[in-house]
Short mmCIF file of C-alpha atoms and ligand atoms in Angstrom, two decimals:
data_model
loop_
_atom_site.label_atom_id
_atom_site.label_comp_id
_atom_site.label_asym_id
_atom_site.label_seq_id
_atom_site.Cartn_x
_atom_site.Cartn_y
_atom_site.Cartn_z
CA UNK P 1 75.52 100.69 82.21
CA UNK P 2 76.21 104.44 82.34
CA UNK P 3 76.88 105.85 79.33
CA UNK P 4 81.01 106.35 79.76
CA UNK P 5 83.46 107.48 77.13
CA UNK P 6 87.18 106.53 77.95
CA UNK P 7 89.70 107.63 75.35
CA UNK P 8 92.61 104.80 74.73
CA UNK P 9 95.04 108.14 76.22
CA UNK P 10 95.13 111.69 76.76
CA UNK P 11 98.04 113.69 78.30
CA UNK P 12 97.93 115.26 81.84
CA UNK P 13 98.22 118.91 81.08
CA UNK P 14 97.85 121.30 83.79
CA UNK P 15 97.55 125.42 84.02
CA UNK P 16 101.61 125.04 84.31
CA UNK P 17 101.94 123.77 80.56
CA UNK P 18 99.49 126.30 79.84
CA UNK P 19 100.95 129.46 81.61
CA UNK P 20 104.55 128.67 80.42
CA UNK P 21 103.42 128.12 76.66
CA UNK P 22 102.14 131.39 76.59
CA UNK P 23 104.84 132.81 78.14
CA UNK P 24 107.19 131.33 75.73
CA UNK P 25 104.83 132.63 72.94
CA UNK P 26 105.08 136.23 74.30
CA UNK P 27 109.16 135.72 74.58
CA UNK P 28 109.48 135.26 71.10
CA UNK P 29 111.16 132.62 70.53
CA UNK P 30 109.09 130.01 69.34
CA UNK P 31 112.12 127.97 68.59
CA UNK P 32 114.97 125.98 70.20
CA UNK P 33 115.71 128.59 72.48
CA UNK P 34 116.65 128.66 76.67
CA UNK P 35 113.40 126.44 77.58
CA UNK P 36 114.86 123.99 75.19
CA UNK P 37 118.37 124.22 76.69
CA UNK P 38 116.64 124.06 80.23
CA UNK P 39 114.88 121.02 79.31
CA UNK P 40 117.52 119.22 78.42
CA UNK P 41 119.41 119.93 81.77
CA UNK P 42 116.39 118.44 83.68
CA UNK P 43 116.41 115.51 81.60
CA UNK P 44 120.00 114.85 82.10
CA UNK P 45 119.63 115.37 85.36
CA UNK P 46 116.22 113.18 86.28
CA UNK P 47 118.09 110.08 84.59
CA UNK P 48 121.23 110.40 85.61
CA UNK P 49 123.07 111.17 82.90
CA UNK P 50 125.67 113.81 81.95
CA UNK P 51 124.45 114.89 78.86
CA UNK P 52 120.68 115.18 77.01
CA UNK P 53 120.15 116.03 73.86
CA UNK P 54 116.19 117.17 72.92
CA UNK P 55 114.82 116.42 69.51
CA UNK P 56 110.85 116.69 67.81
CA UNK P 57 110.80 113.11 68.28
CA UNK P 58 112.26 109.36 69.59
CA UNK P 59 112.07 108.04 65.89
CA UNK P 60 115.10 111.36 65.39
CA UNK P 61 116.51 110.56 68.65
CA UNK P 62 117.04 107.08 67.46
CA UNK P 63 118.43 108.15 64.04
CA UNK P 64 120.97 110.09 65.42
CA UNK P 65 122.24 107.93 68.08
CA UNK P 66 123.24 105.34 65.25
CA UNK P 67 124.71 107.97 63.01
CA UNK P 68 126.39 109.44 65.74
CA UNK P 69 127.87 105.85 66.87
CA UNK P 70 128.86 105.92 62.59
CA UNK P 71 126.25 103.20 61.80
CA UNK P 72 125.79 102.94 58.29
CA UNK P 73 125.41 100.49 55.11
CA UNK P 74 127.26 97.10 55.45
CA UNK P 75 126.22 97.09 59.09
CA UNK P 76 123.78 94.87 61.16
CA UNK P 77 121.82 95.89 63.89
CA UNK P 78 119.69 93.50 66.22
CA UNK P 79 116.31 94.58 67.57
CA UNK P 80 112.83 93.40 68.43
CA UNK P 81 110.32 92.33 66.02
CA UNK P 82 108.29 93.51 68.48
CA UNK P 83 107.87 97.64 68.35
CA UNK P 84 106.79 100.39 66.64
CA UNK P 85 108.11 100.80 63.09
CA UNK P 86 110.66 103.63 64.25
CA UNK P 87 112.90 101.46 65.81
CA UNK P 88 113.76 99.47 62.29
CA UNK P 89 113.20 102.56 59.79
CA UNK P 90 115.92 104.40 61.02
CA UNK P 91 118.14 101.15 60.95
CA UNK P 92 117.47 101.02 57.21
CA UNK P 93 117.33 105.00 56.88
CA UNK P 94 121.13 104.74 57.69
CA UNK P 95 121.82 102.18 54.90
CA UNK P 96 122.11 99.15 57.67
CA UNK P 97 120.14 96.21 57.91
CA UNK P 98 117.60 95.17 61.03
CA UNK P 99 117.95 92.11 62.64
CA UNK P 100 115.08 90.93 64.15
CA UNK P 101 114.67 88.73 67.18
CA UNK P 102 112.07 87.20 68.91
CA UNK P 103 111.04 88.13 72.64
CA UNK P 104 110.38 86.72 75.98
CA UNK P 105 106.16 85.45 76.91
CA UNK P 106 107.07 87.02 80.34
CA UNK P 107 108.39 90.28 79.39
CA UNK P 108 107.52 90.85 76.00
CA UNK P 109 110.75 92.17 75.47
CA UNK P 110 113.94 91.31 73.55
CA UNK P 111 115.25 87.51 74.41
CA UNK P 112 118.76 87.87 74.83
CA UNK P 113 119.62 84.36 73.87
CA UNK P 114 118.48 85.22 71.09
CA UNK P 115 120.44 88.09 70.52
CA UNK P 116 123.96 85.86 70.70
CA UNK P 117 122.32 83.31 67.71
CA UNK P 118 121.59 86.65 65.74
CA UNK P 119 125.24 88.03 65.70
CA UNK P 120 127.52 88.16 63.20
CA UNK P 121 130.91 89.67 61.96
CA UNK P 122 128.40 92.66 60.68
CA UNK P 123 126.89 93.08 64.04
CA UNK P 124 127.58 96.81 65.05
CA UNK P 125 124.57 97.69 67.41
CA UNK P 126 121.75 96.04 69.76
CA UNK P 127 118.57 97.72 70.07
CA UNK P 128 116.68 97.14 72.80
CA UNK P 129 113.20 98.57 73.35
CA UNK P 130 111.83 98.77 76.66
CA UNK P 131 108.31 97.46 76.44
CA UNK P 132 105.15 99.21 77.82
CA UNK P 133 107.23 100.92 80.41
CA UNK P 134 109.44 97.66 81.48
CA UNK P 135 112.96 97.58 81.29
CA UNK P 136 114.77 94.92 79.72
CA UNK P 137 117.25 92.31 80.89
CA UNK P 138 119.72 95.02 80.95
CA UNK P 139 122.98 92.53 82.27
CA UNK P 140 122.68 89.89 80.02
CA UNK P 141 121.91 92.51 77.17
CA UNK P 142 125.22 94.75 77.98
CA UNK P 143 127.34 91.07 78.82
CA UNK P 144 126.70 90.30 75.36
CA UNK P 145 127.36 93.54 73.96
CA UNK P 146 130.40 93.41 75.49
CA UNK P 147 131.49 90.39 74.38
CA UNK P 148 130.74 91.02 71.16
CA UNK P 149 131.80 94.99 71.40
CA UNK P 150 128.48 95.93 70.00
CA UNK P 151 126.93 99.31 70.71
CA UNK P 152 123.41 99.17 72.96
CA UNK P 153 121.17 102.22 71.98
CA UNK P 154 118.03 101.64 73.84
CA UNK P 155 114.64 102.53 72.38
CA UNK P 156 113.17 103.89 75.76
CA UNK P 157 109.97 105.21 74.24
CA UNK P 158 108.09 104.14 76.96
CA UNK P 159 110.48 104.15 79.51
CA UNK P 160 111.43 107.55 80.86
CA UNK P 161 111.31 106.51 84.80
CA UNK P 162 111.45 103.08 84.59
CA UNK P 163 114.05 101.46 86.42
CA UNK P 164 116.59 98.64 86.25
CA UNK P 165 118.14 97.50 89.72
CA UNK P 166 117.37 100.56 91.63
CA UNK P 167 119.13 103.02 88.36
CA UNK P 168 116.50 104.77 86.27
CA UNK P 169 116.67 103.98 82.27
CA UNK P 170 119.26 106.33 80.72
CA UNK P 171 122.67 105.57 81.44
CA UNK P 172 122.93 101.87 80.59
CA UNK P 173 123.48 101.74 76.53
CA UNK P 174 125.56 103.92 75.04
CA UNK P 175 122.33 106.03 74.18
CA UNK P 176 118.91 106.26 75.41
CA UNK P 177 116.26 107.35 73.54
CA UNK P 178 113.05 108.97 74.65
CA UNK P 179 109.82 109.98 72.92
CA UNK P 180 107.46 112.83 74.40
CA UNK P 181 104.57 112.45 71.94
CA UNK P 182 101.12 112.58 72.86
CA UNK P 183 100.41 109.30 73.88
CA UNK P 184 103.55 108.54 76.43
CA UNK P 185 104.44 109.10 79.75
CA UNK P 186 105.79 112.50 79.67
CA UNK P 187 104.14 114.98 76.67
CA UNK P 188 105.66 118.03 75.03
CA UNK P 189 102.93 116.53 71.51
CA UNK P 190 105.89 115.80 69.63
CA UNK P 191 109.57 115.27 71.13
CA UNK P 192 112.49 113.29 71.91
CA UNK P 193 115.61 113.35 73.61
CA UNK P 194 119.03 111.69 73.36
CA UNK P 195 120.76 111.02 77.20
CA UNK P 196 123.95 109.92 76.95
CA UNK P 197 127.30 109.78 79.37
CA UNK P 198 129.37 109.98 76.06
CA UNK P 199 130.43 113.84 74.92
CA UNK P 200 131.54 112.99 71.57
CA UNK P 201 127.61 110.89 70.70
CA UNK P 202 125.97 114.61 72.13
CA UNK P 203 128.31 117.13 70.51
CA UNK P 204 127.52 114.82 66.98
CA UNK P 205 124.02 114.51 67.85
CA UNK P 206 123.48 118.45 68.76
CA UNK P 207 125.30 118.94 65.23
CA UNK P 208 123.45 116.59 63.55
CA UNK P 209 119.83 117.62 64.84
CA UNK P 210 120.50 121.30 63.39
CA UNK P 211 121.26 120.74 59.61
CA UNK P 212 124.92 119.76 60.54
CA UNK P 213 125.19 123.44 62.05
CA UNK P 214 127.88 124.10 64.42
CA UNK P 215 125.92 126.49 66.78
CA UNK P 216 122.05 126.80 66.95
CA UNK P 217 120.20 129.89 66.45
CA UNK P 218 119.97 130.92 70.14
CA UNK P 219 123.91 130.96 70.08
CA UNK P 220 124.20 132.68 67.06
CA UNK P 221 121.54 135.41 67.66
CA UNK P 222 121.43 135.95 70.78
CA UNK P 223 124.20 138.28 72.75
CA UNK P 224 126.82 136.00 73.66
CA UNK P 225 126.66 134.72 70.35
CA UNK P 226 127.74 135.95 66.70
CA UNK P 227 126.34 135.58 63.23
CA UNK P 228 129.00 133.16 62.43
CA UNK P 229 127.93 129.79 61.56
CA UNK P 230 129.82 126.72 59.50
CA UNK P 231 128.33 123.48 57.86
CA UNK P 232 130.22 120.40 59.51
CA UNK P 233 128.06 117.79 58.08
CA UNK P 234 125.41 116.96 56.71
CA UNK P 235 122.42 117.08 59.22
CA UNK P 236 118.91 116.86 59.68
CA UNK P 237 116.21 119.13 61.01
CA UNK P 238 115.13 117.65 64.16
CA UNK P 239 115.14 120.39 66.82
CA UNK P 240 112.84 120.50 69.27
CA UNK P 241 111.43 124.10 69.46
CA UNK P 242 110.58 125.82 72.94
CA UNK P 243 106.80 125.66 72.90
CA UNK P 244 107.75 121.79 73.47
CA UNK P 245 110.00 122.16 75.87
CA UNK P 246 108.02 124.56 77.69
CA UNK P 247 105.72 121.87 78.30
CA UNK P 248 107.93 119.90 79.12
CA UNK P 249 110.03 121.58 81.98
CA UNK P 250 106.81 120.84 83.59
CA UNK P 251 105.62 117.46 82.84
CA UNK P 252 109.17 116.42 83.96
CA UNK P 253 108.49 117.53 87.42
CA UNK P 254 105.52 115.79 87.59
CA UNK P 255 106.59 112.75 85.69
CA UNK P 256 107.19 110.88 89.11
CA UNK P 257 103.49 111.15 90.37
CA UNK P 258 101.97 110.23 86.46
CA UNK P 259 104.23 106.97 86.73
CA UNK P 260 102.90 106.08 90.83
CA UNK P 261 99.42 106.81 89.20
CA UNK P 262 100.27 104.48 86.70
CA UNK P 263 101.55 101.88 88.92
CA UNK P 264 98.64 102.39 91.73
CA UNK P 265 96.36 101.94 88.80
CA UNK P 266 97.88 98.90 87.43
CA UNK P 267 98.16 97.26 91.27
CA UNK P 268 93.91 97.69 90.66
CA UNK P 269 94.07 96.02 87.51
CA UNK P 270 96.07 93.43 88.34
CA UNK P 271 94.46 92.66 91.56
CA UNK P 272 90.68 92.91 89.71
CA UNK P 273 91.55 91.51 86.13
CA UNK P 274 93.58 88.52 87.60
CA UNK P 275 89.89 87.58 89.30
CA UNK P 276 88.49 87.18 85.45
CA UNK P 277 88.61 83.63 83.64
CA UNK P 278 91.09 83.74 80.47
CA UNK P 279 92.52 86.98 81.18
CA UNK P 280 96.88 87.12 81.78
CA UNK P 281 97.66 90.08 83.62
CA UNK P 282 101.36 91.57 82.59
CA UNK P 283 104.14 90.56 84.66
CA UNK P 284 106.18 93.20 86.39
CA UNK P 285 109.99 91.18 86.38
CA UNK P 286 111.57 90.99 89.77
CA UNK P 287 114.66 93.53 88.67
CA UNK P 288 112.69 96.60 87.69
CA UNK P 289 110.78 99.00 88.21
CA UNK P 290 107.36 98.84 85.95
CA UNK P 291 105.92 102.42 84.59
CA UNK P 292 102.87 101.08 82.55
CA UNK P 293 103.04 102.81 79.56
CA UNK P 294 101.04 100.48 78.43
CA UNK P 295 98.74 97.69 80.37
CA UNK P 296 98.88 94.68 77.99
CA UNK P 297 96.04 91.53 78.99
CA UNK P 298 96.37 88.59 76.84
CA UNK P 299 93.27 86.81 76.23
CA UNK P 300 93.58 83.00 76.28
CA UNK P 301 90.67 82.37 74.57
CA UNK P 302 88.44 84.88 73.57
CA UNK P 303 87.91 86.82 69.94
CA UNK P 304 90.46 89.79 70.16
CA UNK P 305 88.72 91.71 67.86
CA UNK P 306 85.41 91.38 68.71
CA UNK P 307 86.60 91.95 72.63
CA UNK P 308 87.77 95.49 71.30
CA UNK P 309 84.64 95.92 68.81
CA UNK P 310 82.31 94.75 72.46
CA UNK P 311 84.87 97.19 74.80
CA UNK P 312 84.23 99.61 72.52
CA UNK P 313 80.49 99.46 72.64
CA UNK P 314 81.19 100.03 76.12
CA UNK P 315 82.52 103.07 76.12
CA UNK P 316 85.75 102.17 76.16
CA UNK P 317 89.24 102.52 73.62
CA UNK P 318 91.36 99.27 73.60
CA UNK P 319 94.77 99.17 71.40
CA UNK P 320 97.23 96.33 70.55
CA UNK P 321 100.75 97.11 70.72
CA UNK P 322 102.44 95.98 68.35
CA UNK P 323 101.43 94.34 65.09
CA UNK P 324 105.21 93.10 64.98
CA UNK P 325 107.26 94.32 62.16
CA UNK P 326 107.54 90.38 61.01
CA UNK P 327 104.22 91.29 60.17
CA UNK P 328 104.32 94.42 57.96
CA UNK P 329 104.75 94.17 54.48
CA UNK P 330 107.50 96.41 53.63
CA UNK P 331 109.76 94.56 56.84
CA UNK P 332 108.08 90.86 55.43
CA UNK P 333 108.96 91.55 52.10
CA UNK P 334 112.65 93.36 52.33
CA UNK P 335 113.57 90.57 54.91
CA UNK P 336 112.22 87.59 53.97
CA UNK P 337 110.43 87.14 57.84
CA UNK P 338 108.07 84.42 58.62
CA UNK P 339 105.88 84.20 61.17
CA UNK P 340 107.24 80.75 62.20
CA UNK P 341 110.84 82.46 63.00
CA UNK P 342 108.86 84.33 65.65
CA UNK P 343 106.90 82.13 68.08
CA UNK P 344 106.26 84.57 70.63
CA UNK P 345 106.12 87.57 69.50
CA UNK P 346 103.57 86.04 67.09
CA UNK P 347 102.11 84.34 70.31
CA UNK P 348 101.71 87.19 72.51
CA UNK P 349 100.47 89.44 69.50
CA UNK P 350 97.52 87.38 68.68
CA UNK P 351 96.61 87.75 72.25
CA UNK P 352 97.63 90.91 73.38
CA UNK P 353 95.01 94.23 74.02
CA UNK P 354 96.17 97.23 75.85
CA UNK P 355 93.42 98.77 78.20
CA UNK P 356 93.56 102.42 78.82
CA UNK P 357 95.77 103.73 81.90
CA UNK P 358 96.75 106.85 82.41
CA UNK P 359 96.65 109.50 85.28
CA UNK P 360 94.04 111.77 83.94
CA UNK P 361 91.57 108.44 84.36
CA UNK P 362 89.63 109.03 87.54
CA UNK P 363 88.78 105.71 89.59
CA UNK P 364 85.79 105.42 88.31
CA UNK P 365 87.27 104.98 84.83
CA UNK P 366 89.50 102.08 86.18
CA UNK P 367 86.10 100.29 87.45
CA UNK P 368 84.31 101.18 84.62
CA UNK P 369 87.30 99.35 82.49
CA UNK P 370 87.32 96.44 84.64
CA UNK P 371 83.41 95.82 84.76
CA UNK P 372 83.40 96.32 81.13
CA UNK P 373 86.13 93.30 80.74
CA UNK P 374 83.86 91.68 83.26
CA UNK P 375 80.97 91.94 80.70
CA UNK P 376 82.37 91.11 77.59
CA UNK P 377 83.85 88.10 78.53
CA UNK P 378 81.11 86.79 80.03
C1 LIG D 401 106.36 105.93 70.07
C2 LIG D 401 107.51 105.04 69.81
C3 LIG D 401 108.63 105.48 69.09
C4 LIG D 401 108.66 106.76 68.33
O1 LIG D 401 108.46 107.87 69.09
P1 LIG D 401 108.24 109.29 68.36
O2 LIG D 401 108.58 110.26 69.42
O3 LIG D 401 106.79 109.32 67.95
O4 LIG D 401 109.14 109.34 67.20
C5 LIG D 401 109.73 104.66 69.01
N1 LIG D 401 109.73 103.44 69.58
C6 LIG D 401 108.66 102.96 70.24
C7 LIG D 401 108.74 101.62 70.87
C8 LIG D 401 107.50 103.74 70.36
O5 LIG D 401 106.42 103.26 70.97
#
């Protein structure tokens, strides 16, 4: 076999991120500043929201929706055991306590029957987390909330594109939260953003991200502005500064054609993996629109590890996402979780590998992935 390399990701940046990065560093200001502002509008805008709010990251994004929606200790919030630690820290980092639920085998995502058993009198919030680039079951999710007049702020780390019913992620929940780090669909390195159609959860937020501040520095320095600030809470320093969002106003405008790469690469995969005994290919659900973050396989019956140890040999960088938080010690120990209370997630996990796919792959990299699955499980 030729001797390939294929990193598990790496982020499409063009001479457009390039140019406007040093453009931003000859501007001077380094900072939140008018890319940052500009960013924001394009986000709003590409969801469909009225209002985005641009942070250094989705884990901040997330923190400030719940304080923003006055989340705090006495308070339950439902989510997923099955995500990246984020989506729980910040629960506790606001003095609340996660509720975790199991998921769906189809969709790996958040079983909303589920939800209902998990609710009580504390219940203030639902977070759903849109898996690999898959939207949730968005109507039964927001029916219960309803009911129940819980908050939805939805983790949409992996999400910014995806679609439920024909509406792009973004304007269901109450708040939708994105991450631009490295590894996801759209990269600034680090970054998040807050889209929202309420003005009172993005005038807190933009507060909040800014030590609490009631203007940010290019309002206060600039010429329109005035050296006048005041303190209206206590906040946090989660800003996003413009070298970010100067990559960003561009890998927004090409977000579309990474997430059709994504998707044309995953019709490959399914079509070729689905050929291969003991592999599941992931199941795009009938009301959305897929982006493939991530391309999770389950294997029904081989070694995980040493298929990733073997792939690896190969040339090429398997993951697993996640180890569910059931799982972790600090979540297993503060919670008392069992492994038993989560069937499926625990199912799916012990199964689950996630095979590079991203635009920069050529289609020789896809074949090279999908002979190298060939071979292993031979
Ligand atoms: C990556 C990720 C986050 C955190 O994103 P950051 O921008 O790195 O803070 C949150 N939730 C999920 C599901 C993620 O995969």
């Amino acid at each position: 076999m030729e001797n390939k390399y294929i990193p598990f990701c790496q982020p499409m940046i063009g001479q457009e991120e390039i140019d406007e990065v040093v453009d931003t560093l000859k501007s001077g200001w380094l900072t939140t500043g008018p890319k940052t502002v500009r960013f924001e509008k394009m986000i709003a805008e590409y969801v469909g929201a009225k209002y985005a709010v641009a942070v250094n990251s989705c884990t901040a994004a997330l923190h400030l929706s719940l304080l923003a929606l006055n989340i705090g200790p006495g308070d339950e919030v439902i989510t997923t055991t099955f995500t990246f630690a984020s989506t729980a820290n910040v629960i506790v980092q606001v003095g609340a306590t996660p509720v975790f639920v199991d998921i769906n085998r189809d969709s790996f995502n958040i079983d909303p029957e589920k939800i209902r058993k998990a609710i009580t009198i504390r219940t203030k919030a639902i977070i759903p987390v849109h898996y690999g680039g898959q939207a949730c079951d968005m109507d039964r999710i927001m029916e219960i909330a309803g009911e129940y007049k819980l908050a939805v702020i939805e983790d949409a780390a992996h999400a910014i594109g995806a679609e439920y019913k024909g509406r792009k992620i973004g304007t269901i929940g109450k708040a939708t939260c994105f991450s631009f780090y490295v590894t996801k669909n759209l990269a600034t390195g680090e970054g998040g953003a807050i889209a929202t159609d309420d003005a009172d959860i993005a005038a807190k937020a933009e507060v909040l991200k800014l030590h609490g501040m009631n203007r940010d520095a290019w309002k206060r320095y600039s010429k329109k502005g005035n050296w006048y600030y005041e303190i209206e809470e206590c906040g946090w320093k989660y800003n996003m500064m413009d070298i970010q969002a100067a990559l960003g106003i561009h890998q927004i405008k090409k977000l579309d054609g990474f997430n059709r790469t994504r998707r044309e690469y995953a019709g490959i995969y399914d079509q070729e993996l689905s050929k291969i005994g003991g592999v599941v290919i992931p199941r795009e659900m009938e009301y959305g629109k897929h982006i493939y973050h991530l391309y999770p396989i389950l294997l029904e019956n081989a070694d995980r590890a040493e298929f990733i140890e073997k792939m690896s040999a190969n040339g090429v960088q398997c993951s697993v996402h996640f180890i569910p938080l059931h799982l972790q010690p600090y979540y297993r120990k503060n919670f008392g979780l069992k492994k038993e209370d989560f069937p499926n997630a625990q199912w799916v996990y012990e199964r689950e590998v996630s095979l590079p796919l991203y635009p920069k792959m050529s289609r020789n990299d896809l074949d090279h992935v999908i002979h190298s699955v060939r071979e292993v499980l031979r």
